[in-house]
Short mmCIF file of C-alpha atoms and ligand atoms in Angstrom, two decimals:
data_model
loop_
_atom_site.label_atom_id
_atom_site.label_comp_id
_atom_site.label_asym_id
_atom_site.label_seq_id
_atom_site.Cartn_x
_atom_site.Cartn_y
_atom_site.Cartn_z
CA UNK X 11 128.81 -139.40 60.64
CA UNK X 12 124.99 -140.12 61.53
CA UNK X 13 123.87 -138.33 64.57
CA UNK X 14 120.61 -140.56 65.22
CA UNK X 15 119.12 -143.29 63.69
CA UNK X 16 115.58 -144.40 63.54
CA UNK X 17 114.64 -147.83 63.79
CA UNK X 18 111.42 -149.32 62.60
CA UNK X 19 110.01 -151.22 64.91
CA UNK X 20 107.86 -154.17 63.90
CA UNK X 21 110.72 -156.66 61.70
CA UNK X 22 113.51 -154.52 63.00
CA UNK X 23 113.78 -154.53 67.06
CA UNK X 24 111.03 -157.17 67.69
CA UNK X 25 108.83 -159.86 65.36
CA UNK X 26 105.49 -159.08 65.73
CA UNK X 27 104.10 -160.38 62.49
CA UNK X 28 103.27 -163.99 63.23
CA UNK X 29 100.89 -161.99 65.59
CA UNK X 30 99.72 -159.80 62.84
CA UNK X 31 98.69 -162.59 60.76
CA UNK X 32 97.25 -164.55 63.27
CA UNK X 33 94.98 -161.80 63.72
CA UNK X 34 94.19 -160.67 60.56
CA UNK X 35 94.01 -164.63 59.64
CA UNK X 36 90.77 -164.82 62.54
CA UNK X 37 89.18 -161.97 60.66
CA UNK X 38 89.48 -163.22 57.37
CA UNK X 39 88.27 -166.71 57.97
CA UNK X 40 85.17 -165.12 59.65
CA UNK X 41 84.74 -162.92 56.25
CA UNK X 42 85.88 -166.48 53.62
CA UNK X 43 88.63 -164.04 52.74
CA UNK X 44 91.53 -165.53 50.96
CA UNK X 45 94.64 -165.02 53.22
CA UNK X 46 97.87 -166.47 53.14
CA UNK X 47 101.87 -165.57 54.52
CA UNK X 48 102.15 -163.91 51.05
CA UNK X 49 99.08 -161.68 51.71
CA UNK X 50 100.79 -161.10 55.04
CA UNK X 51 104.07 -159.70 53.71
CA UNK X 52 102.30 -157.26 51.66
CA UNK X 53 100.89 -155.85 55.06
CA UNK X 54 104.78 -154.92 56.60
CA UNK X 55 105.14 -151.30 57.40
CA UNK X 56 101.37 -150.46 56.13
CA UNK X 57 98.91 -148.72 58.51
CA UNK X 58 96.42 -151.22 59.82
CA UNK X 59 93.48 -149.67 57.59
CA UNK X 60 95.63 -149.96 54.54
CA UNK X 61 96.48 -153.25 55.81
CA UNK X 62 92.31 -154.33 55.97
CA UNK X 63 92.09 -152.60 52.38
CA UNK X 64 94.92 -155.24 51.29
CA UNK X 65 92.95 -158.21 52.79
CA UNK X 66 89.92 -157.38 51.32
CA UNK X 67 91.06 -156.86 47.84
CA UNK X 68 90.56 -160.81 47.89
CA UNK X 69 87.07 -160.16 49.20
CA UNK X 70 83.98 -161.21 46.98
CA UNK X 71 81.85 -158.21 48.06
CA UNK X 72 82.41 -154.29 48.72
CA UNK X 73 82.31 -153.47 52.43
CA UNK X 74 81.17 -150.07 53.90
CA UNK X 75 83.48 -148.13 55.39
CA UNK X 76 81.32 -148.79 59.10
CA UNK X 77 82.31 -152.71 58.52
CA UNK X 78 85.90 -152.22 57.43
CA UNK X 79 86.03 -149.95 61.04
CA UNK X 80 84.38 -152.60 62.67
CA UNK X 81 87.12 -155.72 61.14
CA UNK X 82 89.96 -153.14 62.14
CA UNK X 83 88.51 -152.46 65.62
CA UNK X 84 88.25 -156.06 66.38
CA UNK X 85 91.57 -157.43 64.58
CA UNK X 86 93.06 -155.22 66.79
CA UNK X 87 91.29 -156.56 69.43
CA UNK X 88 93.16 -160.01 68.61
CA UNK X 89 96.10 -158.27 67.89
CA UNK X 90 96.69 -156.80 71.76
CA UNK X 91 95.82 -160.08 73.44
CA UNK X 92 98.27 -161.80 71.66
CA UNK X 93 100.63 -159.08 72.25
CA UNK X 94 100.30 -160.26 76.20
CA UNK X 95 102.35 -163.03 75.22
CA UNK X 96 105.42 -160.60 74.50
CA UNK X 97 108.13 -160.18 77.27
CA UNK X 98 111.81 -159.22 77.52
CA UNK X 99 112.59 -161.73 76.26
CA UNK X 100 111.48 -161.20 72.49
CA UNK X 101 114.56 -158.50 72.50
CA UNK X 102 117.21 -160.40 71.32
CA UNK X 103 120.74 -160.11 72.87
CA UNK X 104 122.15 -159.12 69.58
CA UNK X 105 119.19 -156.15 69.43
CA UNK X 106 119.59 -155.08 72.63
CA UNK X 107 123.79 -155.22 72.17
CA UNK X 108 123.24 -152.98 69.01
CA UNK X 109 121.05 -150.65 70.51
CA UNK X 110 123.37 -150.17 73.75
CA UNK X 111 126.53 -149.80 71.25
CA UNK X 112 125.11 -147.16 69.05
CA UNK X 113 122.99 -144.62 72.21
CA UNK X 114 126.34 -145.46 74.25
CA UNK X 115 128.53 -143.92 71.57
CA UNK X 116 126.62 -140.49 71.72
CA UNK X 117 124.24 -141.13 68.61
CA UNK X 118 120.51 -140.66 69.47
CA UNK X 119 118.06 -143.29 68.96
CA UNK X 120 114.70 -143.30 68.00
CA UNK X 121 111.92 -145.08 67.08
CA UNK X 122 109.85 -144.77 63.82
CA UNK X 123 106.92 -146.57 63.25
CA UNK X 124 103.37 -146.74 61.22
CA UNK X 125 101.99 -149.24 64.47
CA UNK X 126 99.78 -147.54 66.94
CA UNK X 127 100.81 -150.06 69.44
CA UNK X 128 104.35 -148.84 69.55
CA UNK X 129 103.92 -147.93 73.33
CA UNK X 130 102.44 -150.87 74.29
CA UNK X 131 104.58 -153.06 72.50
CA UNK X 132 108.34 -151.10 73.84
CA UNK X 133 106.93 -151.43 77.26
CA UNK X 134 106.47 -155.52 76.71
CA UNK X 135 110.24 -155.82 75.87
CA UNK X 136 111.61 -153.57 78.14
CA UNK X 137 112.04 -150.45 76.40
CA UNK X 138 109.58 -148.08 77.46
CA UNK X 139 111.66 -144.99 78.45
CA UNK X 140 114.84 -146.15 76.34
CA UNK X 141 114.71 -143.81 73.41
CA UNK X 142 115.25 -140.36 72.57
CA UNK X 143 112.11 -140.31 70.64
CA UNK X 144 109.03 -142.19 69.52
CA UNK X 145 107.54 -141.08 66.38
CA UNK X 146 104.44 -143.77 65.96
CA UNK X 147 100.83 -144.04 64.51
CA UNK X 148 99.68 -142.12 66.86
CA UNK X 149 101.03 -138.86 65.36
CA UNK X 150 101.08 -139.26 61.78
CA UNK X 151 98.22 -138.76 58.87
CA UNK X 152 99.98 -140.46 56.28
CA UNK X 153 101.87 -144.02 56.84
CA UNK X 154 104.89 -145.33 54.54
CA UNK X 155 106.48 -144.71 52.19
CA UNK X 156 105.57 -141.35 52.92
CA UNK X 157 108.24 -139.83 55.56
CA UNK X 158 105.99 -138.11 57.64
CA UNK X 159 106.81 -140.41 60.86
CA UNK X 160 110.55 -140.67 59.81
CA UNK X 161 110.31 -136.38 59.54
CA UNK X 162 108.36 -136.18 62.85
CA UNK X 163 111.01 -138.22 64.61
CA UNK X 164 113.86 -136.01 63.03
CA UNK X 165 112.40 -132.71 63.69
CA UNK X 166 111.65 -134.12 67.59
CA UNK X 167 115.67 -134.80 67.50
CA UNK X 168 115.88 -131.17 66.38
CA UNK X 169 118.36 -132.97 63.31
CA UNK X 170 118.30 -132.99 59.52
CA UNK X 171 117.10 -135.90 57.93
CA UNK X 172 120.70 -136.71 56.05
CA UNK X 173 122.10 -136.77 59.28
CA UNK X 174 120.07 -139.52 60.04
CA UNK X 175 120.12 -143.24 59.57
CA UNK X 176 116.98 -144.81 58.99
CA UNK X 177 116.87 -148.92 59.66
CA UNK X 178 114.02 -150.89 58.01
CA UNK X 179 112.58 -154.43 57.11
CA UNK X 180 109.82 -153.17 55.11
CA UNK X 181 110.73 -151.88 51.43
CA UNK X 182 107.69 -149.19 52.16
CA UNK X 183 110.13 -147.76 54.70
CA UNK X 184 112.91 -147.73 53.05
CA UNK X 185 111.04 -145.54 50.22
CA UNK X 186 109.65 -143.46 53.12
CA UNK X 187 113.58 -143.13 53.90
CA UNK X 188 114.76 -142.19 50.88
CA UNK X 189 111.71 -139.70 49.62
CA UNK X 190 112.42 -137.73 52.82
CA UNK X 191 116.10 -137.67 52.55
CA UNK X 192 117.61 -139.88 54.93
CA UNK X 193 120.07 -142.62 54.90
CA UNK X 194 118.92 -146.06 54.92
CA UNK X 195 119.97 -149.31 56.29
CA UNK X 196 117.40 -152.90 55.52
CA UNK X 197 117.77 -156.12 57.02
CA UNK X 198 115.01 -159.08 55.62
CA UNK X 199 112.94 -158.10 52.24
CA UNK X 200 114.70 -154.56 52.68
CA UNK X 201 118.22 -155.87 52.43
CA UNK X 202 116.98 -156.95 48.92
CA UNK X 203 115.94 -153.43 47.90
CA UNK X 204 117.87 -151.57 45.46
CA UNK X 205 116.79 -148.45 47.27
CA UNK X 206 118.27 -149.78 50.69
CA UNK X 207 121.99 -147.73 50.76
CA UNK X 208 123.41 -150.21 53.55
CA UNK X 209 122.14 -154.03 53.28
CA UNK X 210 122.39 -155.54 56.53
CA UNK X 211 122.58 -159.23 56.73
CA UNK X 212 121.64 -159.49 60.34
CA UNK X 213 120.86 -156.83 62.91
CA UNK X 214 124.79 -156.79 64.38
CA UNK X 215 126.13 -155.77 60.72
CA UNK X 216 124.50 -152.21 61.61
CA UNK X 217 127.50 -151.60 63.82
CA UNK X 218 130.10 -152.07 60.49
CA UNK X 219 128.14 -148.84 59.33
CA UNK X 220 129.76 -147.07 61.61
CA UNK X 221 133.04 -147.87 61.41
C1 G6P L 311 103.71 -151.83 61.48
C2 G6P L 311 103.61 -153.24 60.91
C3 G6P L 311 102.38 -153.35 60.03
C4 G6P L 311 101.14 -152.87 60.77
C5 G6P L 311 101.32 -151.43 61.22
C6 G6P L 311 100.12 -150.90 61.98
O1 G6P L 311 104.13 -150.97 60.49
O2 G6P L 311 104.76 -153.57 60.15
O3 G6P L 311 102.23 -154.69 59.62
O4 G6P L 311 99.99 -152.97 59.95
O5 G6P L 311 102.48 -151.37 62.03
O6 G6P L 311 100.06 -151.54 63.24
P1 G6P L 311 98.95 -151.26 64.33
O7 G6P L 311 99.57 -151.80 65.58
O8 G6P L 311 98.72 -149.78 64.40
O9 G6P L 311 97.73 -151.99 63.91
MG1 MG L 312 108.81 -153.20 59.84
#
């Protein structure tokens, strides 16, 4: 029924937000920014300059746009040398068994992704040159919930977007999903979503979708 589906990265094939925050955390205790886990969750699935914008709504001053390029510059900084911690071994057996399942049975599998560490972070856990496509950061103008990377990866596939399945953790994805026409499937906060089409209770219930 689907002939590809696009996984989000960051929440969906690998946890990389304790990482996030412990970044962002650094730059907002250097700023006496307010920022807590709940701050944090408001960052899934944003672009890291929307993600600054979020933090600093708690902020007592206005910054210029020089600073705010500054903070992101250096959070990402952080943000890569924590990322040296990552190995094969943050892709779970169940991930990995899902993602083998799926490309094995003849769908295509892709990436989609607002992070412009994708690369960096697929090579860490072993999955460099294992999908179709990547559609990442690093070729979109405008993050979730617009579609634009979901639509990039779907045109790269040469496929329609309703023949796609789109899986998410973020609810900003699974808007993305839907506003561009594709099918959607949320595990975490997306499973929640009355948006999300298939709610996933763990990443091996994706496999029930096809059945
Ligand atoms: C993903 C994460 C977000 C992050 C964004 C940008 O979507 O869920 O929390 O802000 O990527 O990441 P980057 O690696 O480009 O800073
Ligand atoms: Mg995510």
């Amino acid at each position: 029924r689907f002939k590809a589906v696009i996984f989000d990265l960051d929440g969906v094939i690998c946890h990389t937000d304790q990482y996030h925050y412990q970044a962002w955390k650094q730059i907002a205790d250097q700023e006496n920014v307010f920022f807590d886990e709940q701050v944090n969750n408001r960052l899934r699935g944003v672009s890291r300059m929307e993600s600054l914008e979020i933090i600093l709504e708690q902020a007592d001053r206005p910054y210029t746009e020089e600073e705010k390029s500054v903070l992101a510059e250096t959070k990402n900084e952080i943000y890569k040398k924590l990322l040296k911690n990552m190995t094969r071994a943050d892709l779970t057996e169940e991930v990995k068994g899902v993602l083998d399942n799926i490309k094995n049975s003849g769908i295509k599998v892709a990436i989609g992704s607002s992070s412009r560490n994708t690369k960096l972070i697929l090579s860490r856990i072993g999955l460099a040159d294992y999908f179709h496509t990547v559609s990442d950061g690093t070729n979109i103008q405008r993050s979730k919930p617009d579609p634009e990377v979901f639509l990039k990866a779907a045109e790269a596939l040469k496929l329609a977007p309703e023949e796609c399945l789109v899986v998410e953790d973020a609810q900003a994805g699974i808007i993305a999903a839907h506003r561009g026409g594709f099918h959607s499937a949320g595990i975490g906060e997306a499973s929640k979503f009355h948006l999300t089409e298939y709610p996933l209770s763990c990443m091996g219930d994706l496999l029930n979708v096809f059945e």
